[in-house]
Every structure is written in structure tokens, then in C-alpha cells.
């Protein structure tokens, strides 16, 4: 039912975690990929991992920072110049930022997190939507978080940015449905990626693995999510099989955000 033959998908944050996992799922289904990340080394690593699993895959990697609108405009244009179109866009690059009470959060930190997680997502949508509107089709998945639909605590910048991503998704989904474009967000809970490992180390130092076990003990499924579980969801949402899902925010968190 899900087929990516001749489909072109652009992914930001493709050097690690959820971006890499989505790229692996889509490459396995035959899709052509442009992977963007600010970390060149991890991009090369992603490309090698994908090719090891899907040797026929067409992959272009681009080192860029999503907080720089000109760079965003350039990688969107490069995707069109290379593959002729953009069928799917996983607008995913993000950072967690430091954890602190709101009064101690720091205005610089707040600005930094908003810049990557919200401004970066807006720039991506702005430039990709222009292309998709001209094509008359396309699908976008923005990465929000359970921190974008619930209060988590100690994450002022992250919460504000991810609630903002949810707002952008709903607003633009309503605007662009008429052009054959779907725009959704995913709201992952704790998925074991380098970002979550870093977050646990921030909270618990050397005891981070024990802290992780404690952290997921309240999850209905009693475990962390796996990156490939999110990758498969993204591959579905960006495919033609999910065309009528629009302006939605889909939690992928083992049920935790619905728990009383
Ligand atoms: P990760 O740190 O493994 O990967 C994020 C990637 O984004 C990295 O390769 C990093 O270099 C890149 N990146 C960061 N800032 C960038 C920038 N300014 N320009 C270009 N690339 C940049 O993290 P992840 O867990 O894969 O997170 C991916 C997304 O998922 C983020 O938006 C994050 O907030 C969100 N998320 C993750 C979880 C989780 O549990 N892992 C939960 C909810 C939401």
C-alpha cells in the first residue's frame, strides 16, 4: 500500500535519531532522499547506514543550519534542482535546550531553542510549501513533541517552541488542504535517540541509565520508544496512503500523554 518509487523526500535533522530513522524507512520503500543537518560527519554516517541497508537508494546530503533562512531556501532549491520536485518533507531538526525552572531558564537559551525548533520549522514550511503549491501535491510532517501538547516542566523554550509547531501545523494544514497538500505533526514521547540520552545525562549524570528506567516506569508500555517506530509513522504520513490526514497532531508515546 505504501510505495515511494519515484518519490522525493527532504528531511532536516537527517544526521541522527528520528530523521535518520525516517530516512531508513523511506529508503527501504524506494524513496529518493535529501538529508539536511548542521553536522556534516553525522550526515555522512547516515548516508553510509542507509546505503548499507538499501544499496540502490539515491541520497543527497546537505550541510545547513535551519535557523538561517537563506540556507533553508538554498536546500529547498537544491532538492528541486537535483530531483525535480518535493513529494514529502520531514521538518524535524530540533534541540532540547537546557532544563531549568522558568525564572532560571535564561533569555538567551529561550531564544536559541525557539530559533531552531520554531523559526527553523517555519522557514522550512515557507519555502517547501511554495514548491508543493506549484506542483499541486505534497505532504509535510513537522516534529512537535508531547511537550507540544502537554506541560512537562523545566522546559520553557522547548514547550513554547513545540506548542508553536502544533499551531503552525494546524494553521497551515487548513490553508493548504485545498492545494492537495497535507500538513501534520507528530508528538513523540521519550524515544531513545542521542537527544534523549543527552537529556538523561543532564538530569542524572553517570546514573543516566537508571534514571531512564525510572523515567519510563510510568509509561503504559514501560519502555522508551524506538526510533524506527517513529520512522515508520513518518513514512506512512508522508505517503499517498495518508492523503486525507491533515492538520492533525499524532502522539507516538505508548499512551503516556493520555494517562491520568
Ligand atoms: P537528535 O539530537 O538525535 O537529532 C537531531 C538532529 O538535528 C541532529 O543530527 C542535529 O545535528 C540536527 N540539528 C540540530 N539543530 C540543527 C540546526 N539548527 N540545523 C540543522 N540541523 C540541526 O534528536 P532526535 O531525538 O532525533 O530529535 C529529532 C526531533 O524530534 C527534534 O525536533 C526533537 O525535538 C524531536 N523529539 C524527540 C523526542 C525524543 O524522545 N527523541 C521526543 C519528542 C520530540
Coordinates of N, CA and C in Angstrom, one line a residue, residues 96-243:
X96 N 16.9 20.2 22.4 CA 16.1 20.2 23.6 C 16.3 21.4 24.4
X97 N 17.6 21.9 24.5 CA 17.9 23.0 25.3 C 18.1 22.6 26.8
X98 N 18.5 23.6 27.6 CA 18.8 23.2 29.0 C 17.5 23.1 29.8
X99 N 17.6 22.3 30.9 CA 16.4 22.1 31.7 C 16.5 23.0 32.9
X100 N 15.5 23.8 33.2 CA 15.5 24.7 34.3 C 14.2 25.3 34.6
X101 N 14.0 25.7 35.9 CA 12.8 26.5 36.2 C 12.6 27.7 35.3
X102 N 11.4 28.1 35.0 CA 11.2 29.3 34.1 C 12.0 30.5 34.5
X103 N 12.1 30.8 35.8 CA 12.8 32.0 36.3 C 14.3 31.9 36.0
X104 N 14.8 30.7 36.0 CA 16.2 30.5 35.7 C 16.6 30.1 34.3
X105 N 15.6 30.0 33.5 CA 15.7 29.4 32.1 C 16.8 30.1 31.3
X106 N 16.7 31.5 31.4 CA 17.7 32.2 30.6 C 17.1 32.7 29.3
X107 N 17.1 34.0 29.0 CA 16.5 34.5 27.8 C 17.3 34.1 26.6
X108 N 18.6 34.0 26.7 CA 19.4 33.6 25.5 C 19.1 32.1 25.1
X109 N 18.9 31.3 26.2 CA 18.6 29.9 25.9 C 17.2 29.8 25.3
X110 N 16.3 30.6 25.8 CA 14.9 30.6 25.2 C 14.9 31.0 23.7
X111 N 15.7 32.0 23.5 CA 15.8 32.5 22.1 C 16.4 31.4 21.2
X112 N 17.5 30.8 21.7 CA 18.2 29.7 20.9 C 17.2 28.6 20.5
X113 N 16.5 28.1 21.5 CA 15.6 26.9 21.3 C 14.5 27.3 20.4
X114 N 13.9 28.5 20.5 CA 12.8 29.0 19.6 C 13.4 29.1 18.2
X115 N 14.6 29.6 18.1 CA 15.2 29.8 16.8 C 15.3 28.5 16.0
X116 N 15.8 27.4 16.6 CA 15.9 26.2 15.9 C 14.5 25.5 15.7
X117 N 13.8 25.3 16.8 CA 12.6 24.4 16.8 C 11.4 25.1 16.2
X118 N 11.3 26.4 16.3 CA 10.1 27.1 15.7 C 10.4 27.9 14.5
X119 N 11.4 28.8 14.6 CA 11.7 29.6 13.4 C 12.2 28.6 12.2
X120 N 13.0 27.6 12.6 CA 13.5 26.7 11.6 C 12.4 26.0 10.9
X121 N 11.4 25.5 11.7 CA 10.3 24.8 11.1 C 9.5 25.7 10.2
X122 N 9.3 27.0 10.7 CA 8.5 28.0 9.8 C 9.3 28.2 8.5
X123 N 10.6 28.4 8.6 CA 11.3 28.7 7.3 C 11.2 27.5 6.3
X124 N 11.3 26.3 6.9 CA 11.1 25.1 6.1 C 9.8 25.0 5.4
X125 N 8.7 25.3 6.2 CA 7.4 25.2 5.6 C 7.2 26.3 4.5
X126 N 7.7 27.5 4.9 CA 7.5 28.6 4.0 C 8.1 28.3 2.6
X127 N 9.3 27.8 2.5 CA 9.9 27.5 1.2 C 9.5 26.3 0.5
X128 N 9.2 25.2 1.3 CA 8.7 24.0 0.7 C 7.3 24.1 0.2
X129 N 6.4 24.9 1.0 CA 5.0 25.0 0.5 C 4.9 25.7 -0.8
X130 N 5.8 26.6 -1.1 CA 5.8 27.3 -2.4 C 5.9 26.3 -3.5
X131 N 6.9 25.4 -3.3 CA 7.2 24.3 -4.3 C 6.0 23.4 -4.4
X132 N 5.5 22.9 -3.3 CA 4.4 22.0 -3.3 C 3.1 22.6 -3.9
X133 N 2.9 23.9 -3.6 CA 1.6 24.5 -4.2 C 1.7 24.5 -5.7
X134 N 2.9 24.9 -6.2 CA 3.1 24.9 -7.7 C 2.9 23.5 -8.3
X135 N 3.4 22.5 -7.6 CA 3.3 21.1 -8.1 C 1.8 20.6 -8.0
X136 N 1.1 21.1 -7.0 CA -0.3 20.7 -6.8 C -0.4 19.4 -5.9
X137 N 0.7 19.1 -5.2 CA 0.6 18.0 -4.3 C 1.8 18.1 -3.3
X138 N 1.7 17.3 -2.2 CA 2.8 17.2 -1.3 C 2.4 16.9 0.1
X139 N 3.3 16.4 0.9 CA 2.9 16.1 2.4 C 4.1 16.6 3.2
X140 N 3.7 17.2 4.4 CA 4.7 17.7 5.3 C 4.4 17.0 6.7
X141 N 5.4 16.6 7.4 CA 5.3 16.2 8.8 C 6.3 17.0 9.6
X142 N 5.7 17.8 10.5 CA 6.6 18.6 11.4 C 6.8 17.8 12.7
X143 N 8.0 17.9 13.3 CA 8.2 17.2 14.5 C 7.9 18.1 15.7
X144 N 6.7 17.8 16.4 CA 6.4 18.5 17.6 C 7.0 17.6 18.8
X145 N 6.2 17.4 19.8 CA 6.6 16.6 20.9 C 5.4 16.4 21.9
X146 N 5.4 15.5 22.8 CA 4.4 15.5 23.8 C 4.6 16.8 24.6
X147 N 5.8 17.4 24.6 CA 6.0 18.7 25.2 C 5.3 19.9 24.4
X148 N 4.7 19.5 23.2 CA 3.9 20.5 22.5 C 2.4 20.3 22.7
X149 N 2.0 19.3 23.4 CA 0.6 19.1 23.7 C 0.3 19.0 25.2
X150 N 1.3 18.9 26.0 CA 1.1 18.8 27.5 C 2.2 19.6 28.2
X151 N 2.0 19.9 29.4 CA 3.0 20.5 30.2 C 4.0 19.5 30.7
X152 N 5.3 19.6 30.5 CA 6.3 18.7 31.0 C 7.0 19.2 32.2
X153 N 7.4 20.5 32.2 CA 8.1 21.1 33.2 C 9.6 21.3 32.9
X154 N 10.2 22.4 33.4 CA 11.6 22.7 33.3 C 12.0 22.9 31.8
X155 N 11.1 23.1 30.9 CA 11.4 23.2 29.5 C 10.7 24.4 28.8
X156 N 10.9 25.6 29.4 CA 10.1 26.7 28.9 C 10.3 26.9 27.4
X157 N 11.5 26.9 26.9 CA 11.8 27.2 25.5 C 11.3 26.0 24.6
X158 N 11.6 24.8 25.1 CA 11.1 23.6 24.3 C 9.6 23.6 24.2
X159 N 8.9 23.8 25.3 CA 7.5 23.7 25.4 C 6.9 24.8 24.5
X160 N 7.4 26.0 24.6 CA 6.9 27.1 23.7 C 7.1 26.8 22.3
X161 N 8.3 26.3 21.9 CA 8.6 26.0 20.5 C 7.7 24.9 20.0
X162 N 7.5 23.9 20.8 CA 6.8 22.7 20.2 C 5.3 23.0 20.2
X163 N 4.8 23.8 21.2 CA 3.4 24.2 21.1 C 3.2 25.1 19.8
X164 N 4.3 25.9 19.5 CA 4.3 26.7 18.3 C 4.2 25.8 17.1
X165 N 4.9 24.7 17.0 CA 4.9 23.8 15.9 C 3.5 23.3 15.7
X166 N 2.9 22.9 16.8 CA 1.5 22.4 16.7 C 0.6 23.5 16.1
X167 N 0.8 24.8 16.5 CA 0.0 25.9 16.0 C 0.2 26.1 14.5
X168 N 1.5 26.1 14.1 CA 1.8 26.2 12.7 C 1.2 25.1 11.8
X169 N 1.2 23.9 12.4 CA 0.7 22.7 11.6 C -0.8 22.9 11.4
X170 N -1.5 23.3 12.5 CA -3.0 23.4 12.3 C -3.3 24.5 11.4
X171 N -2.6 25.6 11.6 CA -2.9 26.8 10.7 C -2.7 26.5 9.3
X172 N -1.5 26.0 8.9 CA -1.1 25.8 7.5 C -1.8 24.6 6.9
X173 N -2.2 23.6 7.7 CA -2.9 22.5 7.2 C -4.3 23.0 6.7
X174 N -4.9 23.9 7.4 CA -6.2 24.5 7.0 C -6.0 25.3 5.7
X175 N -4.9 26.0 5.6 CA -4.7 26.8 4.4 C -4.4 26.0 3.1
X176 N -3.7 24.9 3.3 CA -3.1 24.3 2.1 C -3.8 23.0 1.6
X177 N -4.8 22.5 2.4 CA -5.5 21.3 2.0 C -6.1 21.5 0.6
X178 N -6.6 22.6 0.3 CA -7.2 22.9 -1.0 C -6.3 22.7 -2.2
X179 N -5.0 22.8 -1.9 CA -4.0 22.6 -3.0 C -3.4 21.2 -3.0
X180 N -4.1 20.3 -2.3 CA -3.6 18.8 -2.4 C -2.5 18.6 -1.5
X181 N -2.3 19.4 -0.5 CA -1.1 19.3 0.4 C -1.6 19.0 1.8
X182 N -1.0 17.9 2.4 CA -1.4 17.6 3.8 C -0.2 18.0 4.7
X183 N -0.5 18.6 5.9 CA 0.5 19.0 6.8 C 0.1 18.5 8.2
X184 N 0.9 17.6 8.8 CA 0.6 17.1 10.1 C 1.8 17.2 11.0
X185 N 1.6 17.0 12.3 CA 2.7 17.0 13.2 C 2.7 15.6 14.0
X186 N 3.9 15.2 14.3 CA 4.0 14.1 15.3 C 4.4 14.6 16.6
X187 N 3.9 13.9 17.7 CA 4.2 14.3 19.0 C 4.8 13.1 19.7
X188 N 6.1 12.9 19.5 CA 6.8 11.7 20.1 C 6.9 11.9 21.7
X189 N 6.8 10.8 22.4 CA 7.2 10.8 23.8 C 8.7 10.6 23.9
X190 N 9.1 9.8 24.9 CA 10.5 9.6 25.0 C 11.0 8.4 24.1
X191 N 11.7 8.8 23.1 CA 12.2 7.8 22.1 C 13.8 7.8 22.3
X192 N 14.3 6.7 22.4 CA 15.8 6.6 22.7 C 16.7 7.0 21.6
X193 N 17.0 8.3 21.5 CA 17.9 8.8 20.5 C 19.0 9.6 21.2
X194 N 20.1 10.0 20.5 CA 21.1 10.8 21.2 C 20.6 12.0 22.0
X195 N 19.5 12.6 21.5 CA 18.9 13.7 22.2 C 18.4 13.3 23.6
X196 N 17.7 12.2 23.7 CA 17.2 11.8 25.0 C 18.3 11.3 25.9
X197 N 19.3 10.6 25.3 CA 20.4 10.2 26.1 C 21.1 11.5 26.8
X198 N 21.2 12.5 26.0 CA 21.8 13.8 26.5 C 21.0 14.4 27.6
X199 N 19.7 14.3 27.4 CA 18.7 14.9 28.4 C 18.8 14.1 29.7
X200 N 18.9 12.8 29.6 CA 19.1 11.9 30.9 C 20.4 12.2 31.5
X201 N 21.4 12.5 30.8 CA 22.7 12.8 31.3 C 22.7 14.1 32.0
X202 N 21.9 15.0 31.4 CA 21.8 16.4 32.0 C 21.1 16.3 33.4
X203 N 20.1 15.3 33.5 CA 19.3 15.2 34.7 C 20.1 14.3 35.8
X204 N 20.8 13.3 35.3 CA 21.3 12.3 36.3 C 22.8 12.0 36.2
X205 N 23.5 12.6 35.3 CA 24.9 12.4 35.1 C 25.2 10.9 34.8
X206 N 26.2 10.3 35.6 CA 26.6 8.9 35.3 C 25.5 7.9 35.6
X207 N 24.5 8.3 36.4 CA 23.3 7.4 36.7 C 22.2 7.4 35.6
X208 N 22.6 7.9 34.4 CA 21.5 8.2 33.4 C 20.7 7.0 33.0
X209 N 21.4 5.8 33.0 CA 20.6 4.6 32.6 C 19.6 4.2 33.6
X210 N 19.9 4.3 34.9 CA 19.0 4.0 35.9 C 17.9 5.1 35.9
X211 N 18.2 6.3 35.7 CA 17.2 7.4 35.6 C 16.3 7.1 34.4
X212 N 16.8 6.6 33.3 CA 16.0 6.3 32.2 C 14.9 5.2 32.5
X213 N 15.4 4.2 33.2 CA 14.4 3.1 33.6 C 13.3 3.7 34.5
X214 N 13.7 4.5 35.4 CA 12.8 5.2 36.3 C 11.8 6.0 35.5
X215 N 12.4 6.7 34.5 CA 11.6 7.7 33.7 C 10.5 6.9 33.0
X216 N 10.8 5.7 32.4 CA 9.7 5.0 31.6 C 8.9 4.1 32.5
X217 N 9.1 4.0 33.8 CA 8.3 3.1 34.6 C 6.9 3.6 34.7
X218 N 6.6 4.9 34.4 CA 5.2 5.4 34.5 C 4.6 5.3 33.1
X219 N 5.3 4.9 32.1 CA 4.7 4.8 30.7 C 3.9 3.5 30.7
X220 N 2.7 3.6 30.1 CA 1.8 2.4 30.0 C 2.5 1.2 29.4
X221 N 3.5 1.5 28.5 CA 4.2 0.4 27.9 C 5.6 0.1 28.5
X222 N 5.9 0.9 29.6 CA 7.1 0.6 30.4 C 8.4 0.5 29.6
X223 N 8.5 1.4 28.6 CA 9.7 1.4 27.8 C 9.9 2.7 27.0
X224 N 11.1 2.9 26.5 CA 11.3 4.0 25.6 C 10.7 3.6 24.2
X225 N 10.3 4.6 23.4 CA 10.0 4.3 22.0 C 11.3 4.0 21.2
X226 N 11.2 3.3 20.1 CA 12.4 3.1 19.2 C 12.3 4.1 18.1
X227 N 13.5 4.6 17.7 CA 13.5 5.5 16.5 C 12.7 4.9 15.3
X228 N 12.9 3.6 15.0 CA 12.3 3.1 13.8 C 10.8 3.1 13.9
X229 N 10.2 3.1 15.2 CA 8.8 3.2 15.3 C 8.3 4.5 14.8
X230 N 9.1 5.6 15.1 CA 8.7 6.9 14.6 C 9.0 7.0 13.1
X231 N 10.1 6.4 12.7 CA 10.4 6.4 11.2 C 9.3 5.8 10.4
X232 N 8.7 4.7 10.9 CA 7.6 4.1 10.2 C 6.3 4.9 10.1
X233 N 6.1 5.6 11.3 CA 4.9 6.6 11.3 C 5.1 7.7 10.3
X234 N 6.3 8.2 10.2 CA 6.6 9.3 9.3 C 6.4 8.8 7.9
X235 N 7.0 7.6 7.6 CA 6.9 7.1 6.2 C 5.4 6.9 5.8
X236 N 4.6 6.5 6.8 CA 3.1 6.4 6.5 C 2.5 7.8 6.2
X237 N 2.8 8.7 7.1 CA 2.1 10.0 7.0 C 2.5 10.8 5.7
X238 N 3.8 10.6 5.3 CA 4.2 11.3 4.1 C 3.8 10.5 2.8
X239 N 3.2 9.4 2.9 CA 2.9 8.6 1.7 C 1.5 8.9 1.2
X240 N 1.2 8.4 0.0 CA -0.2 8.6 -0.5 C -1.3 7.9 0.3
X241 N -0.9 6.9 1.0 CA -1.8 6.2 1.8 C -2.5 7.0 2.9
X242 N -1.8 8.2 3.3 CA -2.3 9.0 4.4 C -2.9 10.3 3.9
X243 N -3.2 10.4 2.6 CA -3.5 11.7 2.0 C -4.6 12.5 2.7

